[in-house]
Amino acid sequence: MKKVTIADVAKHAGVSKSTVSQYLNQRFDYMREETKIRIEETINELGYKPNILARSLKQKSTTTIGVIVANILHVFSTQVIRAIEDVCNEKDFHVIICNADDQPEKEKKYIDMLRAKQVDGLILFPTGKNVEQYQELISENYPVVFIDRLINGLQTDTVLLDNEKASFLAVDSFVKHGYSKIAVLSPPIEPDVTPRVERLSGYKKALEHHQLSIREEFIVSGKTTDMQSLIHHLFQLSDPPKAILATNDRSLMELLSYVKKNKLSIPKDIGLIGIDDVSFADIYNPGLTTVAQPAFEMGEKAAELLFKRIQEKEEPNQAEIYRFEPTLIQRESL
Amino acid sequence: MKKVTIADVAKHAGVSKSTVSQYLNQRFDYMREETKIRIEETINELGYKPNILARSLKQKSTTTIGVIVANILHVFSTQVIRAIEDVCNEKDFHVIICNADDQPEKEKKYIDMLRAKQVDGLILFPTGKNVEQYQELISENYPVVFIDRLINGLQTDTVLLDNEKASFLAVDSFVKHGYSKIAVLSPPIEPDVTPRVERLSGYKKALEHHQLSIREEFIVSGKTTDMQSLIHHLFQLSDPPKAILATNDRSLMELLSYVKKNKLSIPKDIGLIGIDDVSFADIYNPGLTTVAQPAFEMGEKAAELLFKRIQEKEEPNQAEIYRFEPTLIQRESL
DNA sequence: CTGAAAGCGCTTACAG
DNA sequence: CTGAAAGCGCTTACAG
């Protein structure tokens, strides 16, 4: 099965390649109806399919953007991706998703790969560890938008949750329900991972705001693999917490797993709020109170910002930070 | 920021484009050490990044495959995708994921788009509605592998779950636990959606095998939006079921939602098994007994089959169907 | 050991 | 209204 090209169509239809190309690009201004029909018929007859690669090479646009997420296992990432895809679909753009798996080297590889593939722009959930490379993108005026994490000193549009507010909402709700011994459970705190840093500081500020003391032993953070023992330690304290804020979906799952294994009862033994509205929050027993991120809006915004940059590639307009508001979804876990 | 090309590197290094190209492709056989170093330095100095598009155009391979899933919302799809990506990463292939969203027109568009982008092969969770197009792919000897759904009369490698066995495992387990009034809850039965058809027939055969009568009113299938009322109807029967097999993750979620809203108790009021090992099966109260698909192995197999086809593009070898075994994961919901 | 030339499949000014 | 020619950024036989 030989590939049929524009040259074959031209020969068959008795016109030049240019004319076929005009036809393909809907430039009918000067084309005789007759020619148009002839080309159309030939295309169908030969089963011609354009080779976008060749077009992209010439036009210097692939109508494709790349998205690199730090870790696809987070619901937030998948929701944002859906939103980005929706926006792109509308504009007839395609999107290539890559998962850095929290590994900076992978992220680096993907950035290179996507640029080599000539994608028109990039949306990054940055690992935070490849600052030099981020900086390079920006100084080359390559269209790029960051989401979820803020890299200090980088002049680029960034879409973020108001993370402190998320913790505030949770702590407020705990306090309103009469809780005062409130612990927090977080993945490892790393300076570049904005949500973790800010949610923790939000937690502290909220406690202060309610004039509750901050107890260091109530602040637990660690890798998924260590969480069970960390949580265990928390419950073994002489004066253990009566409520826990899980700062993301993975921590929440670990916490629920612990609760279940130890036959604790929610909210009798322990009150619970999770940031990220997990899929099973509603059907869990009891229903899980969560703080939801407006993931869809955030993804949409990121895509829109990127398209704006792609279009105005010349003028390197000001970089801005966009903060989005979380919402508390009250259910039955406290 | 002008793009630097192979020609710029050549000029700067004082060699020809061919030599630079040889360097890039690691063909050092006849290259003087000196030349090699000079090129390397120039590349770093200019910040040269190869344009893969141009290479792909010439080499007629993009080292990219496409995956089109019928519906990304199913856990099974996401797990399969992970596996495919792993295999591809190893071979330095890239993968573009598309979600047909159960809409045949979208699937059609994506097939065209991916081929236009010259992907080297395709893995399809077919909607089943574009048989002509599938047929075209196959008769053009285009590398393609199907997964999850079997399209009758199509000569192509297909990776499937042993769906009847999945239902058997569930019914067997129900029977062993003393249940005899067993209903089944499924998405709409469509002839081309193999898992639904086969899981239903497996359910029937399993009942027969245990000499239980098949009650038509115990077989309920419908769209997600109708499920609540369908389930309600099921429980309103004068002689309602004591156990329900949910044939996929979406049905299971609907069922759990109903159970919760109506304050039913699992397994006291109703025993439950779901096909697809949902993420929260373990932490749910009670733990949910599920039938797991070996999604990872299935994805791996699909990718391997595709690579085999990509390599042996000449000889259109025999198409085969590969069936994978489900496993029952016993928890506490019956 | 390296270079000149042709070509991958398109698009796009420009000429007529 | 349509065609000839150049060019996008690479690779690859082939010549020397």
XYZ file of C-alpha atoms (C1' of nucleotides) in Angstrom:
700
model
C 0.000 0.000 0.000
C 1.915 2.997 -1.251
C 1.158 6.300 0.382
C -0.706 8.641 -1.894
C 0.593 12.183 -1.851
C -0.520 15.529 -3.065
C 1.546 14.964 -6.210
C -0.442 11.842 -7.065
C -3.685 13.710 -6.631
C -2.407 16.547 -8.803
C -1.331 14.235 -11.591
C -4.570 12.275 -11.513
C -6.701 15.379 -11.495
C -4.601 17.025 -14.161
C -3.770 20.074 -12.064
C -0.699 21.258 -10.195
C 0.255 20.514 -6.630
C -0.370 24.139 -5.750
C -3.953 23.923 -6.808
C -4.532 20.793 -4.780
C -2.965 22.516 -1.813
C -5.238 25.504 -2.274
C -8.163 23.146 -2.297
C -7.028 21.422 0.877
C -6.681 24.749 2.607
C -10.101 25.895 1.529
C -8.787 28.750 -0.519
C -11.466 28.636 -3.151
C -11.391 32.329 -4.033
C -9.992 31.844 -7.482
C -10.863 28.232 -8.128
C -13.206 27.153 -10.810
C -16.068 25.022 -9.576
C -15.037 22.405 -12.082
C -11.491 22.138 -10.761
C -12.790 21.918 -7.243
C -15.030 18.988 -8.070
C -12.331 17.222 -10.009
C -9.948 17.448 -7.105
C -12.554 16.342 -4.642
C -13.349 13.285 -6.702
C -9.723 12.381 -7.142
C -9.096 12.633 -3.421
C -11.908 10.252 -2.692
C -10.944 7.912 -5.480
C -7.333 7.636 -4.400
C -8.109 7.772 -0.700
C -5.701 10.625 -0.200
C -4.894 11.571 3.401
C -2.835 14.677 4.032
C 0.436 14.310 5.884
C 0.269 16.826 8.688
C 3.953 16.412 9.426
C 4.890 17.972 6.125
C 2.448 20.777 6.604
C 3.668 21.452 10.125
C 7.241 21.553 8.972
C 6.423 24.224 6.461
C 3.955 26.171 8.559
C 5.974 26.001 11.730
C 2.965 25.107 13.766
C 1.804 21.696 14.833
C -1.502 22.818 16.364
C -0.476 20.670 19.276
C 0.354 21.584 22.834
C 2.095 19.546 25.465
C 1.058 19.045 29.079
C 3.492 17.674 31.616
C 1.996 16.775 34.970
C 4.159 16.192 38.012
C 2.094 13.175 38.975
C -0.910 11.837 37.110
C -2.095 9.888 40.147
C -3.668 12.976 41.672
C -7.315 13.500 40.788
C -6.591 17.168 40.422
C -4.232 16.480 37.527
C -6.720 14.344 35.672
C -9.469 16.910 36.100
C -7.270 19.716 34.867
C -6.266 17.640 31.864
C -9.895 17.080 30.930
C -10.494 20.803 30.966
C -7.429 21.535 28.872
C -8.497 18.934 26.338
C -11.919 20.467 26.081
C -10.544 23.904 25.312
C -8.100 22.452 22.801
C -10.750 20.421 21.056
C -12.720 23.550 20.433
C -9.753 25.182 18.773
C -8.831 22.050 16.845
C -5.636 21.727 18.763
C -4.280 18.433 19.981
C -2.674 17.717 23.286
C 0.070 15.351 24.307
C 0.041 14.398 27.981
C 3.213 13.373 29.790
C 3.581 12.181 33.340
C 6.813 13.164 35.053
C 6.020 10.823 37.897
C 7.582 13.319 40.319
C 10.968 12.695 38.708
C 12.773 15.845 37.574
C 14.855 13.919 35.022
C 11.684 12.649 33.404
C 10.295 16.140 33.316
C 13.439 17.374 31.649
C 13.302 14.621 29.067
C 9.681 15.397 28.294
C 10.283 19.108 27.884
C 13.033 18.351 25.387
C 10.975 15.757 23.617
C 7.921 17.970 23.279
C 9.950 20.855 21.971
C 11.706 18.566 19.528
C 8.260 17.554 18.352
C 7.624 21.251 17.841
C 4.562 21.583 20.037
C 3.270 25.121 19.946
C 3.237 25.556 23.704
C 3.515 23.848 27.062
C 1.460 23.626 30.231
C 3.526 22.481 33.175
C 2.782 21.166 36.631
C 6.439 21.742 37.428
C 8.391 19.385 39.645
C 10.245 22.565 40.589
C 13.667 21.006 40.152
C 14.519 22.108 36.628
C 14.609 25.835 37.134
C 17.322 26.375 34.567
C 15.268 24.711 31.921
C 12.120 26.613 32.876
C 14.147 29.785 32.671
C 15.379 28.837 29.235
C 11.855 28.354 27.947
C 10.864 31.732 29.238
C 13.857 33.645 27.977
C 13.353 32.110 24.541
C 9.841 33.472 24.778
C 8.463 30.008 24.286
C 4.741 29.860 25.154
C 4.415 28.217 28.535
C 1.976 28.322 31.432
C 2.518 26.865 34.884
C -0.172 25.381 37.038
C -0.496 24.129 40.602
C 2.991 25.141 41.678
C 4.667 28.518 41.849
C 8.326 28.713 40.947
C 9.843 31.741 42.563
C 11.445 34.337 40.360
C 10.013 32.947 37.161
C 8.270 35.415 34.872
C 5.461 33.231 33.652
C 1.714 32.954 33.946
C 0.819 30.649 36.796
C -2.554 29.213 37.770
C -2.897 28.319 41.417
C -5.372 27.395 44.068
C -5.697 29.739 46.994
C -4.141 27.026 49.096
C -4.120 28.880 52.374
C -7.798 29.508 51.979
C -8.352 25.789 51.457
C -6.820 25.038 54.820
C -8.712 27.930 56.382
C -12.019 26.549 55.175
C -11.212 23.189 56.672
C -9.976 24.459 60.013
C -12.901 26.871 60.292
C -15.305 24.050 59.744
C -13.590 21.895 62.339
C -13.706 24.712 64.857
C -17.366 25.413 64.148
C -18.083 21.780 64.897
C -16.339 22.121 68.237
C -12.995 20.551 67.400
C -9.832 22.062 68.812
C -7.300 19.256 68.579
C -6.715 19.389 64.869
C -3.827 17.624 63.168
C -2.689 17.909 59.583
C -1.506 15.130 57.276
C 0.557 16.068 54.253
C 2.891 14.575 51.679
C 6.551 15.525 52.233
C 6.998 19.265 52.495
C 9.303 20.467 49.738
C 9.943 24.162 49.190
C 8.978 24.056 45.502
C 5.759 22.184 45.965
C 3.555 25.174 46.566
C 0.307 23.443 47.555
C 1.994 21.514 50.322
C 3.831 24.533 51.689
C 0.854 26.859 51.490
C -1.696 24.415 52.809
C 0.490 23.834 55.810
C 1.004 27.533 56.454
C -2.722 28.059 55.945
C -3.381 25.431 58.565
C -1.082 27.194 61.019
C -2.520 30.614 60.321
C -6.035 29.310 60.736
C -5.201 27.807 64.094
C -3.678 31.080 65.181
C -6.674 32.918 63.919
C -8.839 30.771 66.157
C -6.355 31.172 68.982
C -5.523 27.513 69.036
C -1.956 26.552 69.770
C 0.131 24.938 67.087
C 1.420 21.617 68.263
C 4.399 20.390 66.269
C 3.507 16.775 66.893
C 0.196 17.388 65.147
C 1.942 18.294 61.947
C 2.748 15.088 60.131
C 4.121 14.815 56.661
C 5.824 12.001 54.838
C 5.888 9.682 51.874
C 2.935 7.456 51.132
C 4.950 4.438 52.179
C 5.628 5.908 55.615
C 2.193 7.281 56.261
C 0.715 4.330 58.092
C 3.334 4.460 60.788
C 3.233 8.248 60.961
C -0.505 8.169 61.473
C -0.132 5.433 64.021
C 2.309 7.560 65.932
C -0.178 10.420 65.861
C -2.866 8.336 67.476
C -0.447 7.054 70.078
C 0.205 10.528 71.457
C -0.822 10.943 75.043
C -3.115 13.724 73.920
C -4.069 12.695 70.381
C -5.939 14.826 67.845
C -9.682 14.570 67.422
C -9.639 15.852 63.864
C -7.319 15.549 60.903
C -6.983 17.632 57.774
C -5.618 15.542 54.909
C -4.074 18.026 52.508
C -4.546 15.962 49.378
C -6.261 12.903 47.977
C -3.363 10.514 48.531
C -3.032 11.445 52.196
C -6.754 11.078 52.620
C -6.673 7.555 51.214
C -3.876 6.608 53.572
C -5.772 8.050 56.460
C -8.951 6.185 55.556
C -6.971 3.033 55.220
C -5.575 3.473 58.710
C -8.948 4.345 60.148
C -10.421 1.239 58.672
C -7.661 -1.137 59.711
C -7.920 0.158 63.257
C -11.674 0.100 63.309
C -11.942 3.741 64.195
C -15.242 5.411 63.670
C -15.720 8.646 61.716
C -16.580 11.167 63.065
C -16.964 9.687 66.554
C -13.303 8.806 67.056
C -11.856 11.194 64.550
C -13.181 14.033 62.394
C -11.902 14.287 58.840
C -11.619 16.748 56.008
C -9.713 16.162 52.807
C -8.542 18.711 50.289
C -9.457 17.443 46.770
C -12.948 16.236 46.099
C -12.304 12.510 45.628
C -14.688 10.515 43.441
C -16.028 8.447 46.302
C -16.536 11.295 48.787
C -20.273 11.110 48.282
C -20.746 7.384 48.495
C -18.337 6.728 51.312
C -19.701 5.832 54.726
C -19.847 8.365 56.167
C -19.836 10.938 53.382
C -16.504 12.728 53.350
C -16.354 16.465 53.863
C -13.889 17.858 51.354
C -12.440 21.074 50.092
C -12.809 21.044 46.340
C -10.514 22.779 43.900
C -12.171 24.358 40.879
C -10.012 22.083 38.754
C -12.033 22.530 35.632
C -11.892 26.316 35.712
C -8.209 26.193 36.483
C -7.483 23.951 33.526
C -9.564 26.150 31.275
C -7.721 29.226 32.435
C -4.342 27.643 31.874
C -5.315 26.649 28.341
C -6.655 30.097 27.571
C -3.545 31.790 28.880
C -1.427 29.507 26.781
C -3.393 30.258 23.635
C -3.025 33.931 24.289
C 0.729 33.491 24.498
C 0.826 31.378 21.380
C -0.976 34.074 19.459
C 0.967 37.067 20.728
C 4.272 35.317 20.505
C 6.012 38.587 19.670
C 5.237 40.754 22.661
C 6.359 39.106 25.847
C 3.510 40.421 27.950
C 3.587 40.540 31.722
C 3.393 37.312 33.649
C 0.598 37.026 36.163
C -0.470 34.752 38.956
C -4.071 33.625 38.990
C -5.505 32.376 42.243
C -8.648 30.282 42.342
C -11.054 29.863 45.225
C -11.613 26.485 46.876
C -15.034 25.455 48.191
C -15.939 23.442 51.228
C -18.301 20.583 50.530
C -19.942 19.670 53.764
C -20.744 16.000 54.200
C -20.655 13.795 57.267
C -17.087 13.192 58.336
C -17.011 15.738 61.132
C 14.866 34.018 19.020
C 15.591 32.464 15.650
C 15.495 28.720 15.463
C 18.927 27.241 14.985
C 19.044 24.464 12.425
C 21.440 21.815 11.362
C 22.694 24.195 8.659
C 23.708 26.771 11.263
C 25.585 24.164 13.223
C 27.325 22.969 10.071
C 28.421 26.444 9.081
C 29.639 27.302 12.563
C 31.550 24.068 12.930
C 32.942 24.324 9.431
C 31.558 20.978 8.279
C 28.683 19.904 6.059
C 25.120 19.249 7.105
C 25.648 15.565 6.369
C 28.394 15.336 8.905
C 26.316 17.008 11.565
C 23.513 14.627 10.792
C 25.867 11.669 11.114
C 26.893 13.005 14.472
C 23.313 13.386 15.625
C 22.552 9.845 14.608
C 25.572 8.488 16.405
C 27.192 7.227 13.266
C 30.727 7.794 14.379
C 32.301 4.994 12.329
C 34.165 7.284 10.011
C 34.281 10.461 12.021
C 37.484 11.986 13.255
C 37.519 12.567 16.987
C 38.325 16.186 16.269
C 35.241 16.720 14.085
C 33.094 15.050 16.677
C 34.242 17.385 19.405
C 33.898 20.456 17.243
C 30.309 19.571 16.406
C 29.493 18.814 19.991
C 30.817 22.156 21.127
C 28.970 24.039 18.436
C 25.721 22.346 19.353
C 26.085 23.400 22.968
C 27.199 26.857 22.055
C 24.283 27.531 19.730
C 21.793 25.634 21.827
C 20.790 23.539 18.846
C 17.700 21.351 19.270
C 16.840 18.921 16.498
C 13.480 19.230 14.809
C 11.941 15.796 15.002
C 9.254 16.743 12.542
C 11.767 17.063 9.752
C 13.407 13.811 10.692
C 10.087 12.001 10.860
C 9.082 13.305 7.486
C 12.196 11.885 5.944
C 12.356 8.674 7.919
C 8.678 7.948 7.686
C 8.448 7.073 11.327
C 7.397 9.279 14.183
C 8.229 6.820 16.987
C 4.816 7.684 18.287
C 1.725 5.552 18.672
C -1.843 6.600 19.239
C -4.289 5.192 21.769
C -7.988 5.877 21.456
C -10.104 4.837 24.417
C -13.854 4.566 24.173
C -14.262 6.250 27.532
C -11.480 7.485 29.760
C -13.755 7.567 32.807
C -13.347 3.835 33.339
C -10.536 2.870 35.685
C -9.738 0.028 33.365
C -8.852 2.462 30.593
C -6.540 4.513 32.758
C -4.762 1.423 34.024
C -4.270 0.073 30.530
C -2.915 3.423 29.407
C -0.339 3.416 32.181
C 0.888 0.038 31.063
C 1.090 1.060 27.425
C 3.053 4.144 28.376
C 5.511 2.081 30.354
C 6.216 -0.222 27.447
C 6.549 2.734 25.091
C 8.892 4.600 27.368
C 11.231 1.658 27.343
C 11.364 1.700 23.578
C 11.628 5.482 23.410
C 8.284 5.715 21.765
C 5.759 8.381 22.607
C 2.048 7.953 22.964
C -0.834 10.241 22.217
C -4.008 9.464 24.159
C -7.435 10.335 22.797
C -10.780 9.924 24.469
C -13.665 9.119 22.135
C -16.098 9.741 24.963
C -18.271 6.916 23.608
C -18.989 8.975 20.509
C -18.261 7.190 17.236
C -17.814 10.474 15.361
C -15.108 11.507 17.784
C -13.419 8.165 17.349
C -13.491 8.595 13.609
C -12.023 12.066 13.860
C -9.257 10.840 16.119
C -8.329 7.960 13.851
C -8.007 10.381 10.951
C -6.104 12.890 13.016
C -3.634 10.365 14.362
C -2.973 8.935 10.942
C -2.533 12.417 9.522
C 0.025 12.945 12.244
C 1.706 9.806 10.932
C 1.677 7.813 14.143
C 3.323 4.460 13.621
C 0.451 2.447 15.002
C -2.818 2.523 16.880
C -4.302 0.838 19.931
C -8.068 1.054 19.971
C -10.765 0.518 22.565
C -13.239 0.576 19.695
C -16.674 2.127 20.040
C -17.631 -0.560 17.561
C -19.533 1.803 15.327
C -16.890 2.606 12.718
C -16.437 -0.823 11.238
C -15.710 0.493 7.766
C -12.867 2.564 9.049
C -11.468 -0.269 11.149
C -11.626 -2.417 8.067
C -9.769 0.187 6.080
C -6.943 0.303 8.610
C -6.609 -3.433 8.458
C -6.746 -3.793 4.712
C -4.096 -1.104 4.378
C -2.051 -3.250 6.688
C -1.746 -0.381 9.115
C -0.463 -1.547 12.519
C -3.406 -1.669 14.878
C -4.391 -3.625 17.973
C -7.814 -3.726 19.579
C -8.450 -4.036 23.260
C -11.446 -4.586 25.518
C -13.948 -5.074 22.721
C -14.162 -7.649 19.983
C -15.376 -6.517 16.589
C -16.735 -9.477 14.709
C -15.187 -10.376 11.410
C -12.173 -8.138 11.854
C -8.780 -9.715 11.259
C -6.831 -7.990 13.958
C -5.094 -8.792 17.212
C -7.486 -8.251 20.083
C -6.798 -8.266 23.811
C -9.769 -9.157 25.960
C -10.780 -10.123 29.441
C -12.386 -13.497 29.866
C -15.591 -11.673 30.647
C -17.775 -14.697 31.157
C -15.322 -15.990 33.680
C -15.506 -12.670 35.535
C -19.247 -13.110 35.991
C -18.760 -16.738 36.892
C -16.339 -15.865 39.652
C -18.814 -13.398 41.079
C -21.852 -15.650 40.904
C -19.891 -18.573 42.307
C -18.849 -16.490 45.236
C -22.403 -15.336 45.859
C -23.651 -18.901 45.755
C -20.939 -20.102 48.094
C -22.046 -17.453 50.545
C -25.575 -18.759 50.353
C -27.114 -16.226 48.010
C -29.583 -17.374 45.404
C -31.475 -14.198 44.493
C -28.773 -12.567 42.439
C -29.396 -9.574 40.187
C -27.066 -7.972 37.690
C -26.547 -4.276 37.011
C -24.994 -3.270 33.715
C -24.573 -0.279 31.453
C -26.762 -0.442 28.324
C -26.294 -3.684 26.451
C -25.011 -2.967 22.946
C -24.000 -5.768 20.619
C -20.539 -4.314 19.943
C -19.629 -3.681 23.537
C -18.176 -7.072 24.247
C -17.653 -6.801 28.002
C -21.275 -5.926 28.616
C -22.607 -8.680 26.386
C -20.264 -11.341 27.685
C -20.555 -10.422 31.337
C -24.287 -10.681 31.039
C -24.148 -14.026 29.281
C -21.600 -15.193 31.841
C -24.024 -14.234 34.571
C -26.780 -16.249 32.943
C -24.617 -19.261 32.342
C -23.349 -19.171 35.895
C -26.884 -19.130 37.255
C -27.774 -22.071 35.045
C -24.682 -23.864 36.148
C -25.846 -23.516 39.719
C -29.356 -24.462 38.705
C -30.751 -21.108 39.642
C -33.497 -19.721 37.481
C -32.881 -16.640 35.428
C -35.356 -13.930 36.319
C -35.691 -11.284 33.634
C -36.583 -8.634 36.186
C -33.231 -9.241 37.869
C -31.371 -8.185 34.763
C -31.165 -4.443 34.755
C -29.166 -2.341 32.364
C -29.329 1.300 31.470
C -27.563 4.596 31.233
C -25.939 6.123 34.288
C -28.616 8.795 34.393
C -31.356 6.177 34.602
C -29.690 3.875 37.042
C -31.103 5.269 40.259
C -34.653 4.635 39.184
C -33.790 1.252 37.695
C -32.191 0.179 40.932
C -35.122 1.530 42.853
C -37.446 -0.539 40.753
C -35.341 -3.609 41.468
C -35.713 -3.172 45.204
C -39.432 -2.598 44.880
C -40.028 -6.027 43.397
C -42.236 -8.214 45.498
C -39.412 -10.701 45.685
C -36.302 -8.515 45.475
C -32.704 -9.709 45.010
C -30.398 -10.246 47.973
C -27.244 -9.788 45.922
C -26.202 -7.660 42.990
C -23.360 -8.007 40.527
C -22.315 -4.626 39.183
C -20.608 -5.347 35.886
C -18.325 -2.322 35.882
C -17.048 0.518 38.019
C -19.653 3.056 36.940
C -22.547 0.745 37.781
C -20.973 -0.047 41.098
C -20.750 3.633 41.985
C -24.395 4.120 41.110
C -25.336 1.142 43.185
C -23.360 2.377 46.178
C -24.941 5.744 45.816
C -28.389 4.184 45.918
C -27.502 1.982 48.848
C -26.289 4.948 50.780
C -29.210 7.226 50.008
C -31.591 4.518 51.092
C -29.610 3.605 54.155
C -29.291 -0.005 53.154
C -26.663 -2.050 54.866
C -24.036 -4.111 53.049
C -24.027 -7.100 53.196
C -26.975 -7.425 55.568
C -29.581 -5.977 53.215
C -27.757 -6.613 50.002
C -24.599 -8.462 48.947
C -22.387 -6.809 46.369
C -19.656 -7.628 43.904
C -18.264 -5.260 41.334
C -16.232 -6.092 38.274
C -13.229 -3.696 38.119
C -11.102 -3.212 41.190
C -11.993 0.374 42.078
C -9.446 2.461 43.976
C -11.528 2.694 47.110
C -12.533 -0.991 47.307
C -10.150 -1.543 50.176
C -10.994 1.481 52.250
C -14.725 1.431 51.733
C -16.964 0.406 54.620
C -17.419 -2.470 54.240
C -14.549 -3.490 51.962
C -15.869 -4.199 48.504
C -15.443 -7.615 46.976
C -14.422 -7.136 43.377
C -13.385 -9.011 40.302
C -10.160 -7.438 39.083
C -9.015 -7.316 35.498
C -5.302 -7.764 34.909
C -5.317 -4.349 33.304
C -1.605 -3.872 33.457
C -0.799 -7.150 31.738
C -3.456 -6.469 29.149
C -2.023 -3.074 28.327
C 1.454 -4.510 28.120
C 0.285 -7.231 25.785
C -1.488 -4.765 23.531
C 1.626 -2.621 23.284
C 3.834 -5.605 22.554
C 1.512 -6.867 19.863
C 1.483 -3.449 18.281
C 5.265 -3.225 18.255
C 5.445 -6.619 16.636
C 3.130 -5.393 13.899
C 5.063 -2.185 13.458
C 8.250 -4.143 12.961
C 6.904 -6.805 10.625
C 4.874 -4.380 8.629
C 5.422 -6.424 5.468
C 4.000 -9.788 6.390
C 0.418 -9.465 7.512
C 0.609 -12.228 10.082
C -2.420 -13.947 11.521
C -4.686 -12.014 13.856
C -5.267 -13.558 17.227
C -7.506 -13.061 20.225
C -5.852 -12.990 23.608
C -8.020 -13.677 26.649
C -6.908 -12.675 30.119
C -8.052 -14.151 33.401
C -9.901 -12.086 35.986
C -9.361 -12.632 39.711
C -11.822 -12.429 42.556
C -10.682 -10.219 45.410
C -12.627 -11.245 48.442
C -13.459 -8.447 50.838
C -16.531 -7.861 52.982
C -19.447 -6.907 50.807
C -21.122 -10.313 50.767
C 36.726 10.578 6.578
C 33.465 14.298 4.562
C 30.522 16.924 1.195
C 26.986 17.892 -2.666
C 22.690 16.671 -4.046
C 18.277 14.758 -3.972
C 14.223 14.022 -1.578
C 10.474 13.399 2.398
C 5.224 15.886 1.467
C 3.658 19.795 2.030
C 2.849 25.517 1.438
C 3.345 29.936 -0.495
C 4.749 33.974 -2.727
C 4.967 35.140 -7.441
C 4.344 35.060 -12.351
C 1.370 34.711 -16.063
C -7.818 31.027 -12.341
C -3.498 27.931 -12.209
C 1.482 26.415 -12.359
C 6.723 26.402 -11.557
C 9.870 26.989 -8.130
C 11.744 27.510 -3.711
C 11.876 26.094 0.808
C 10.572 23.986 5.721
C 14.809 20.937 8.453
C 16.181 16.933 8.265
C 18.510 12.035 6.169
C 20.874 9.188 3.035
C 22.888 7.011 -0.773
C 26.830 8.120 -3.406
C 31.054 10.168 -4.908
C 35.577 11.339 -3.912
